[in-house]
Short mmCIF file of C-alpha atoms in Angstrom, two decimals:
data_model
loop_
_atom_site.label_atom_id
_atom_site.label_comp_id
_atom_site.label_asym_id
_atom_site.label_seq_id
_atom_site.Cartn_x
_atom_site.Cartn_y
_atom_site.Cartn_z
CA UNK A 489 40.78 111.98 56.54
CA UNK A 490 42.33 110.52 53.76
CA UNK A 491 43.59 106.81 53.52
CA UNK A 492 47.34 107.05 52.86
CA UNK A 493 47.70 103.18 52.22
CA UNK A 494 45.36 100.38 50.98
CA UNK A 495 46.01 96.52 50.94
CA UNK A 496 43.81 93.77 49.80
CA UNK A 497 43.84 90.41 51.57
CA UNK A 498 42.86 87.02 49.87
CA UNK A 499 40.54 85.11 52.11
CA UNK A 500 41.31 81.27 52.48
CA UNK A 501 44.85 81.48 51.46
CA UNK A 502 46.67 80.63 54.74
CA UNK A 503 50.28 80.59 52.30
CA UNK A 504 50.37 83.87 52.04
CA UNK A 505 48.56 85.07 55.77
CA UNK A 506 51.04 87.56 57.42
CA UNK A 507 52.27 89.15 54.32
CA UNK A 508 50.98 92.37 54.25
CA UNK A 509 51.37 93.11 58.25
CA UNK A 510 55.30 92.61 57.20
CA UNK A 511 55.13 95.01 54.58
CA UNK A 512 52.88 97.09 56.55
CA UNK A 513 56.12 97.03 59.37
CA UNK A 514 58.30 97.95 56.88
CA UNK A 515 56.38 101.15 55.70
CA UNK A 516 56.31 102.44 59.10
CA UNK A 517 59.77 101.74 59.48
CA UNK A 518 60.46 103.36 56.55
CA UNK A 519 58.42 106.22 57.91
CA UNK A 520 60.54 105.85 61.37
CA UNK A 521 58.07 105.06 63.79
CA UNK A 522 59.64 104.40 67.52
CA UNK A 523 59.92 100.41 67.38
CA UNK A 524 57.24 99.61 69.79
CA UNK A 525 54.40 101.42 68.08
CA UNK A 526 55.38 99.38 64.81
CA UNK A 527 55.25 96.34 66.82
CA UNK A 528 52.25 96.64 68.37
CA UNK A 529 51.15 97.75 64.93
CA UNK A 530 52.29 94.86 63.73
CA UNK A 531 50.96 92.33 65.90
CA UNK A 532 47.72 94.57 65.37
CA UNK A 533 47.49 93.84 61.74
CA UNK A 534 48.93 89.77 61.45
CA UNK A 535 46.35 88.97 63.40
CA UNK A 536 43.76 90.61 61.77
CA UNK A 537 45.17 89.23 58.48
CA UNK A 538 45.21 86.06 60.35
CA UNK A 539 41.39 86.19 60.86
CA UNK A 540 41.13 87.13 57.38
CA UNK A 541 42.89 83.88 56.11
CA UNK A 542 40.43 82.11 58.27
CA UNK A 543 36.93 83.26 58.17
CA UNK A 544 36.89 85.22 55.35
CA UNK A 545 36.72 85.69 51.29
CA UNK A 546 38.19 88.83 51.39
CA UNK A 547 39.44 91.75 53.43
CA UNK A 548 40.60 95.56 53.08
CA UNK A 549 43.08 97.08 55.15
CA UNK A 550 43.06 101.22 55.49
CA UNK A 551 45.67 102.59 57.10
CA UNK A 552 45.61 106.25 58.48
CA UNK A 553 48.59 108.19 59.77
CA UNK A 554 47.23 110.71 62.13
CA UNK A 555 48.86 113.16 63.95
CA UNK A 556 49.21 111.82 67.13
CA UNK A 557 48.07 107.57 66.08
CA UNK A 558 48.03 105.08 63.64
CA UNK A 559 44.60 103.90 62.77
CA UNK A 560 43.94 100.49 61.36
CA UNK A 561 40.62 100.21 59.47
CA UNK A 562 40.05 96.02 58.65
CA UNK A 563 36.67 95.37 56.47
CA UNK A 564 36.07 91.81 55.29
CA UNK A 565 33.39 89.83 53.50
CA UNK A 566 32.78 87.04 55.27
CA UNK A 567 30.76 84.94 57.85
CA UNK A 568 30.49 87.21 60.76
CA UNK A 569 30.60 87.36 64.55
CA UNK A 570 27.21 86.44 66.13
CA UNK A 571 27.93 87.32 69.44
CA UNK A 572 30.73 89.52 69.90
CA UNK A 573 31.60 89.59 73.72
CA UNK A 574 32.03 85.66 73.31
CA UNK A 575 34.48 86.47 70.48
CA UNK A 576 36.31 88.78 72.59
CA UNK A 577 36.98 86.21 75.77
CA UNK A 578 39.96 84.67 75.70
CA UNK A 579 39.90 81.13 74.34
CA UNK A 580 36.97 81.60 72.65
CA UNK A 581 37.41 80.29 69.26
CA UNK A 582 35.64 79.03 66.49
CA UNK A 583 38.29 77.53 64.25
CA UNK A 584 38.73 74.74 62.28
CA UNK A 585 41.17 71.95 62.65
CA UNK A 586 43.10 73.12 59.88
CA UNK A 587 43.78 76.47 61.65
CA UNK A 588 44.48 74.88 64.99
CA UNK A 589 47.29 72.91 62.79
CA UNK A 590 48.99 76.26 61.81
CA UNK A 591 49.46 77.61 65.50
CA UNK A 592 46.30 79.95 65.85
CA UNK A 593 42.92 78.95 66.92
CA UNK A 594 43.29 79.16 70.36
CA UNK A 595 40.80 82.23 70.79
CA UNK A 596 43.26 84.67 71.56
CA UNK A 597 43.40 86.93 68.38
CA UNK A 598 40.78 89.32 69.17
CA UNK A 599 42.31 89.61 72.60
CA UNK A 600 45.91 90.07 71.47
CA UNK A 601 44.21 93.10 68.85
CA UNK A 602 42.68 94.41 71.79
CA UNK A 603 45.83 93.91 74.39
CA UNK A 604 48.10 96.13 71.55
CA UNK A 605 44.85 98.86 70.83
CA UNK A 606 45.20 101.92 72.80
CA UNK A 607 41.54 102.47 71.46
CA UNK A 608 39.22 99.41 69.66
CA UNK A 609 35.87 99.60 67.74
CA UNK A 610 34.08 96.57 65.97
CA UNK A 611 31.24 96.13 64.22
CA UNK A 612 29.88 92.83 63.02
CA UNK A 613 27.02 91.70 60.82
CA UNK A 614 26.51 87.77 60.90
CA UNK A 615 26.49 86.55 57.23
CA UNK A 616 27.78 89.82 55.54
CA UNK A 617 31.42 90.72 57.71
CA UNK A 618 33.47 92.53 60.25
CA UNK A 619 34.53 95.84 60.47
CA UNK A 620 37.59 97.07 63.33
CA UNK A 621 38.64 100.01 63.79
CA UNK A 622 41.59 100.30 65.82
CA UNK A 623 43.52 103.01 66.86
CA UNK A 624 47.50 102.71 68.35
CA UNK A 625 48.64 106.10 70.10
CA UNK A 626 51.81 107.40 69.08
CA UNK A 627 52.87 109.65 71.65
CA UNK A 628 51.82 107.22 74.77
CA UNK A 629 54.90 105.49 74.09
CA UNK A 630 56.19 108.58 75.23
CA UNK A 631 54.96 106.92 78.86
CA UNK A 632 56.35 103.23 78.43
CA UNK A 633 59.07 102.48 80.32
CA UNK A 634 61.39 101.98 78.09
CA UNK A 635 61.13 104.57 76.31
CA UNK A 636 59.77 107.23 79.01
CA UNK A 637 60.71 110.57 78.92
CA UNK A 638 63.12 111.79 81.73
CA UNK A 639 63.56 114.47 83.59
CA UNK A 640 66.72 115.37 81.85
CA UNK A 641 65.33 115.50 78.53
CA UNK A 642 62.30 117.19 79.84
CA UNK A 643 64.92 119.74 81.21
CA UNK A 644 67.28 119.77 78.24
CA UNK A 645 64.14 120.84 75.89
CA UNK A 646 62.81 123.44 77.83
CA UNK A 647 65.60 125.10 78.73
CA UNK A 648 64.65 124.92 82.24
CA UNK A 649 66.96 125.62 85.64
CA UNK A 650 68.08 123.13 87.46
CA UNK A 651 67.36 124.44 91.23
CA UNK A 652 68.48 121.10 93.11
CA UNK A 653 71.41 120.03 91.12
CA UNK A 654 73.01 116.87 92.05
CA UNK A 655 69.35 115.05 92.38
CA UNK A 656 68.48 112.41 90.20
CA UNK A 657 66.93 113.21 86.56
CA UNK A 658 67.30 109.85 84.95
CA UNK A 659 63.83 108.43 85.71
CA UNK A 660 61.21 108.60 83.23
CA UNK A 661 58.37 110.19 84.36
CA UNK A 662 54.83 108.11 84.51
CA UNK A 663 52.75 111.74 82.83
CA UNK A 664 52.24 114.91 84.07
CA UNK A 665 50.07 117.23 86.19
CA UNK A 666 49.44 120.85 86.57
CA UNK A 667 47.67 122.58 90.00
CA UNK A 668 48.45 125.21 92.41
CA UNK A 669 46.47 123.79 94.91
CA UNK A 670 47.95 121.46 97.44
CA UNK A 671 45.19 119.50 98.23
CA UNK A 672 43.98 119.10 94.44
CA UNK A 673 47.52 117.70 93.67
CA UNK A 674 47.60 115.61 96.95
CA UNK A 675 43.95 113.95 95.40
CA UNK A 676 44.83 113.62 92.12
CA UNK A 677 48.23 113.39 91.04
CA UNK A 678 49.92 109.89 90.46
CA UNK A 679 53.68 108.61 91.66
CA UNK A 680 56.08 109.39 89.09
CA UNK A 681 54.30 112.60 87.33
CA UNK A 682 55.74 115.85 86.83
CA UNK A 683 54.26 118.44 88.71
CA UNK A 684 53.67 121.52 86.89
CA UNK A 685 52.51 124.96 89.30
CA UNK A 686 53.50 128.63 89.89
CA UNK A 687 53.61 128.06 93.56
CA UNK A 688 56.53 128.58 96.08
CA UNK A 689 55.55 127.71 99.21
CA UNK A 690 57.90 124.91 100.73
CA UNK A 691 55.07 122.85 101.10
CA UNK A 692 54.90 122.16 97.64
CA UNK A 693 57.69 119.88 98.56
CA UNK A 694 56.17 118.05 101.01
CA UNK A 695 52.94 117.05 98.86
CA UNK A 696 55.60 116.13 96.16
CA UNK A 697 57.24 113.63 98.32
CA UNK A 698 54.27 111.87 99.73
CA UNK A 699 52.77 111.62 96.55
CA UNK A 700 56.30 109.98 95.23
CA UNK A 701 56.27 112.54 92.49
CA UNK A 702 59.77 112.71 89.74
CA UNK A 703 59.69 116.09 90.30
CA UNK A 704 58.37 119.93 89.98
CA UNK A 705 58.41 122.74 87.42
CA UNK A 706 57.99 125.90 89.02
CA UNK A 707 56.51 127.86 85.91
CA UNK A 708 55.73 131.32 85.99
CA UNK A 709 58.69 133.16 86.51
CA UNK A 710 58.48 133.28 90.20
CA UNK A 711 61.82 132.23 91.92
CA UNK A 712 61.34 130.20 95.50
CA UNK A 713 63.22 130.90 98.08
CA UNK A 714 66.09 128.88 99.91
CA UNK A 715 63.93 127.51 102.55
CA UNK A 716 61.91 125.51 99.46
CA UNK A 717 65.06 124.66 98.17
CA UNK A 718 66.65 122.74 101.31
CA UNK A 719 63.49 121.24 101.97
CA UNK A 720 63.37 119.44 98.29
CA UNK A 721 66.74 118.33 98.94
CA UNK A 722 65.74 116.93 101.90
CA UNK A 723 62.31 115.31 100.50
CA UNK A 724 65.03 114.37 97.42
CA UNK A 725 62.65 116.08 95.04
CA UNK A 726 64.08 117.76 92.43
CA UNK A 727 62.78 120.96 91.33
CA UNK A 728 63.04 122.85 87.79
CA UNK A 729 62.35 126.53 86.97
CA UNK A 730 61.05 128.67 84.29
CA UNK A 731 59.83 131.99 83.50
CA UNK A 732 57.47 130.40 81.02
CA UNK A 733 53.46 130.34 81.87
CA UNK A 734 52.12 126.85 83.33
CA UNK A 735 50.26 126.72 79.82
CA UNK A 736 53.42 126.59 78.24
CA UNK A 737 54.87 124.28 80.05
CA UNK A 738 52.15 121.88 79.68
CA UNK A 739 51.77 122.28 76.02
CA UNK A 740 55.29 121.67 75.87
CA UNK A 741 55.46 118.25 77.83
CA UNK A 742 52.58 117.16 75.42
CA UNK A 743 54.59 117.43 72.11
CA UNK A 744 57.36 115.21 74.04
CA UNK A 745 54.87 112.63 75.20
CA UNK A 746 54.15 113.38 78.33
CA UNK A 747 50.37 113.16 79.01
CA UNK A 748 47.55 113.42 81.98
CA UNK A 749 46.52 110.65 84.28
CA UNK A 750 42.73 110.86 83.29
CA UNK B 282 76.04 82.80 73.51
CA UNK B 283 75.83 82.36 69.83
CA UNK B 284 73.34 80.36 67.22
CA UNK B 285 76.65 78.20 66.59
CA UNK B 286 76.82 77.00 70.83
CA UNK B 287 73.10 76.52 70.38
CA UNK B 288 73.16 73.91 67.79
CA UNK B 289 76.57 72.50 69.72
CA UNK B 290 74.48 72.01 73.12
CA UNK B 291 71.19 70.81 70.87
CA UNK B 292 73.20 68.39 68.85
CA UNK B 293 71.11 70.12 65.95
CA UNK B 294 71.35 70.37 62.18
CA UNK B 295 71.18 73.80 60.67
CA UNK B 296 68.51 73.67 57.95
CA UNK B 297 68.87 77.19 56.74
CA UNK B 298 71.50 79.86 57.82
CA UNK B 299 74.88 77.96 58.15
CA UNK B 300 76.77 81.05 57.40
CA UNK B 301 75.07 83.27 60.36
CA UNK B 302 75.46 81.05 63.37
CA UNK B 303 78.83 82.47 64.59
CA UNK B 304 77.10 86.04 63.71
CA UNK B 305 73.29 85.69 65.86
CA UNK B 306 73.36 86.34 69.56
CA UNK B 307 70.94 84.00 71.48
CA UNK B 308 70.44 86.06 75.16
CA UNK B 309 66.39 85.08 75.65
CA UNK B 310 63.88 82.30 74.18
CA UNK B 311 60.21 81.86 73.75
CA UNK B 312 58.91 78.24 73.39
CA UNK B 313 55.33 77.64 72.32
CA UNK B 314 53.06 75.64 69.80
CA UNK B 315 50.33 78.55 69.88
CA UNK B 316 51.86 81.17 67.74
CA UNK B 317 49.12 83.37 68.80
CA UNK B 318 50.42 83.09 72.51
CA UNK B 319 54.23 83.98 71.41
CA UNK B 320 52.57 87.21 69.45
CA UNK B 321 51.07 88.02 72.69
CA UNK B 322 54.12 86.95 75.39
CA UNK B 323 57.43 86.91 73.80
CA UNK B 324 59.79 89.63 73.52
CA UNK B 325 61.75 90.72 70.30
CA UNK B 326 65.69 89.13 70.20
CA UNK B 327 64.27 85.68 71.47
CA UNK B 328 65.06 82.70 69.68
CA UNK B 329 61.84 80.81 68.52
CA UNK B 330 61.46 76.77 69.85
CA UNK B 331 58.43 75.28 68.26
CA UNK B 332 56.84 72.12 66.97
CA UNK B 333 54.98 73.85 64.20
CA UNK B 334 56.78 73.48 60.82
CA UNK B 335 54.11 76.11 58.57
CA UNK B 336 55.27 79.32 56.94
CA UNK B 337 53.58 81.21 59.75
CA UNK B 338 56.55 80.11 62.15
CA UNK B 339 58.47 82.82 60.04
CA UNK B 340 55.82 85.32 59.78
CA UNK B 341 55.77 85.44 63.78
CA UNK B 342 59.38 85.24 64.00
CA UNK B 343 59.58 88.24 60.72
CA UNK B 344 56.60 90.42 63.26
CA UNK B 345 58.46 90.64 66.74
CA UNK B 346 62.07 90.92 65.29
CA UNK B 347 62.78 87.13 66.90
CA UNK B 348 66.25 85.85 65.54
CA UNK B 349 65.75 82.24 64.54
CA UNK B 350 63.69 79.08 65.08
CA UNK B 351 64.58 75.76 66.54
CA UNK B 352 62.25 73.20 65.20
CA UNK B 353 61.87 70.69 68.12
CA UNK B 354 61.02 67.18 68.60
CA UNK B 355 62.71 66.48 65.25
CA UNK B 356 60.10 68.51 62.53
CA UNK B 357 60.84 69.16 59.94
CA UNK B 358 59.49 72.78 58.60
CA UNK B 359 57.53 72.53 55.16
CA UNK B 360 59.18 73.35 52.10
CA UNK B 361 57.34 76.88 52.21
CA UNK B 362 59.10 77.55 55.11
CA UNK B 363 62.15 77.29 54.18
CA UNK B 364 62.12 79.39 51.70
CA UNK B 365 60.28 81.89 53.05
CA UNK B 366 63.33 82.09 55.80
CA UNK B 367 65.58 82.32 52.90
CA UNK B 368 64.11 85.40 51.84
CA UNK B 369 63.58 86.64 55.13
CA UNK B 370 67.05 85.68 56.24
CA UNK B 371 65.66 84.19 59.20
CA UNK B 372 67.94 81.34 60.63
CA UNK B 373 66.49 77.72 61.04
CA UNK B 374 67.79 74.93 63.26
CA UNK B 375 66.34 71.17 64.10
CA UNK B 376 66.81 69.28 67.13
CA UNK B 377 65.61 65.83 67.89
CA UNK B 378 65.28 67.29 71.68
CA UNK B 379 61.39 67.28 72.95
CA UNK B 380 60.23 70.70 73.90
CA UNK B 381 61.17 70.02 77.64
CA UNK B 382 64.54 68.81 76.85
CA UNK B 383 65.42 71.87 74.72
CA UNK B 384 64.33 74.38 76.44
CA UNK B 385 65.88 72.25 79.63
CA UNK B 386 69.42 72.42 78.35
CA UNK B 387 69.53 75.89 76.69
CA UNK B 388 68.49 77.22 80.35
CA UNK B 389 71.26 75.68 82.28
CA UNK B 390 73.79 76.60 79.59
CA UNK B 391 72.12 80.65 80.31
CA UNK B 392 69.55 81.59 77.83
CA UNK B 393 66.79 83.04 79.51
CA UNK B 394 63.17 83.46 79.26
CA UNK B 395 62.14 86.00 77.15
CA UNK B 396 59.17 86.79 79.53
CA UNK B 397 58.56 85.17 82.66
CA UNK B 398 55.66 85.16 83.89
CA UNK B 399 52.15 86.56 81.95
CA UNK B 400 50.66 89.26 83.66
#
């Protein structure tokens, strides 16, 4: 894993705070990130450098493109966090007047870090300095609201039949999940997710609409009948078919964002 | 509405950013002295309403894509400020209004809150 960019922050130098987590935006921008992951991104990183200004002499910033995140790596020399579940709570704060002046203080930037992470490590060592490590998923934004994946697009990229045209595809789907048996899907599955399966009974329909599923892919190449049909009219379900394996289908939702429940 | 009907209803001076206020489009705003709390709350597209006059103001407002600040309760923003919005191209405004009053009068005339409620 190799760094692909580097920044140095000056401790104690509240002028020039914030500077790199704009420049920071701008790479990724550059590098066309969707706009919420450089947010959060950014957020991520002013606060850090934020921190830095504060309680530190000096701080590194690594920054890792990964396949599927952005990882922020933020070492400093400075004094510390004794105890860090205190530092985490909300309102928690040691700062100085002088940083209470300039609109921070309050005890929330660890929490803000944390409420933008999709995953967050720290280390501290009282006296010496802080190490995060903080990773912000790319393809969950795939899940967000605003920019969910639909139906639609689902079915535009897979090439997949419409069986129930007329139903609604517009609604972004809340992730996905893959079973061919009903009561496994009736336990498990969450309201909104795609449901993936080679199965044609009719009842597929039924679980689908009283778990508030977006809809099924029937993968496998096996066609279901008319009675399935009228019933996912009725249950307003609609349903999408390929010859393609389950497997396929799956790994295909993945590279568009669409992910598990667990 | 626009930047310009903002300063009209605030009775405010435009300290930076004359030439942009029939351009910006105010729909939301965010007001808060904690710019921590804005980081965490406010939306991108909101106009800014805050007390604190340090260059940070514009680093917040230059992270979540905001598209100006109205300095309330007459500040004045440091001189770093300023011209850190000058570079940035950020738009700055200055009302004598207090917080309440600002935010007061820019609701009725149909901004609205960037977020309403925290979760």
């Amino acid at each position: 894993m190799h760094p692909v960019q580097f920044y140095h922050i000056q401790g104690r130098d509240f002028h020039n705070a914030g500077r790199t987590s704009t420049t920071i935006k701008r790479f990724l921008r550059e590098k066309e990130y969707p706009p919420q992951v450089i947010q959060r991104v950014a957020i991520i990183a002013y606060e850090a450098e934020i921190n830095i200004a504060c309680y530190t002499d000096y701080g590194y910033f690594f920054l890792y493109f990964l396949g599927d995140r952005v990882r922020i790596v933020v070492k400093d020399r400075g004094q510390g966090i004794a105890d860090i579940d205190q530092a985490m709570q909300e309102g928690f704060s040691t700062a100085s007047d002088e940083i209470r002046k300039l609109g921070f203080g309050a005890g929330m930037g660890l929490a803000n870090i944390k409420k933008n992470a999709d995953i967050m490590h720290i280390k501290s060592m009282p006296g010496v300095g802080t190490v995060l490590e903080i990773d912000i998923m790319v393809n969950s934004e795939g899940r967000s609201e605003s920019m969910g994946t639909t139906l639609r697009e689902i079915m535009d990229r897979a090439n997949l039949e419409n069986l129930t045209e007329g139903l609604d595809l517009a609604t972004a789907v809340t992730g996905g999940y893959a079973g061919d048996l009903l009561s496994d899907v009736n336990a498990n599955s969450s309201a909104g997710n795609v449901w993936v399966t080679v199965l044609t009974h009719p009842n597929v329909t039924a679980v689908a609409g009283l778990k508030d599923l977006a809809g099924v892919i029937i993968a496998g190449g096996i066609r279901p009948g008319a009675d399935f049909v009228e019933k996912a009219y009725a249950e307003k379900i609609p349903i999408m078919f390929t010859e393609m394996s389950a497997f396929d289908v799956v790994a295909m939702l993945s590279t568009m964002g669409v992910s598990g429940n667990s | 509405m626009k930047l310009s009907e903002v300063k009209k209803i605030l009775n405010a001076d435009v300290i930076f950013g004359e030439e942009m206020i029939d351009q910006v489009e105010v729909e939301t705003a965010f007001a808060s002295d904690l710019l921590s709390d804005v980081l965490a709350y406010s939306k991108e597209n909101a106009l800014f309403l805050t007390g604190l006059t340090n260059p940070q103001v514009i680093r917040t407002v230059e992270v979540l894509d905001l598209v100006g600040v109205v300095f309330v309760r007459g500040k004045v923003p440091q001189m770093e400020t300023v011209e850190l919005a000058k570079r940035k191209g950020i738009p700055l405004l200055r009302t004598k209004c207090i917080m309440f009053e600002t935010c007061g009068r820019l609701y009725g005339a149909g901004v609205k809150a960037s977020r309403i409620m925290v979760d």
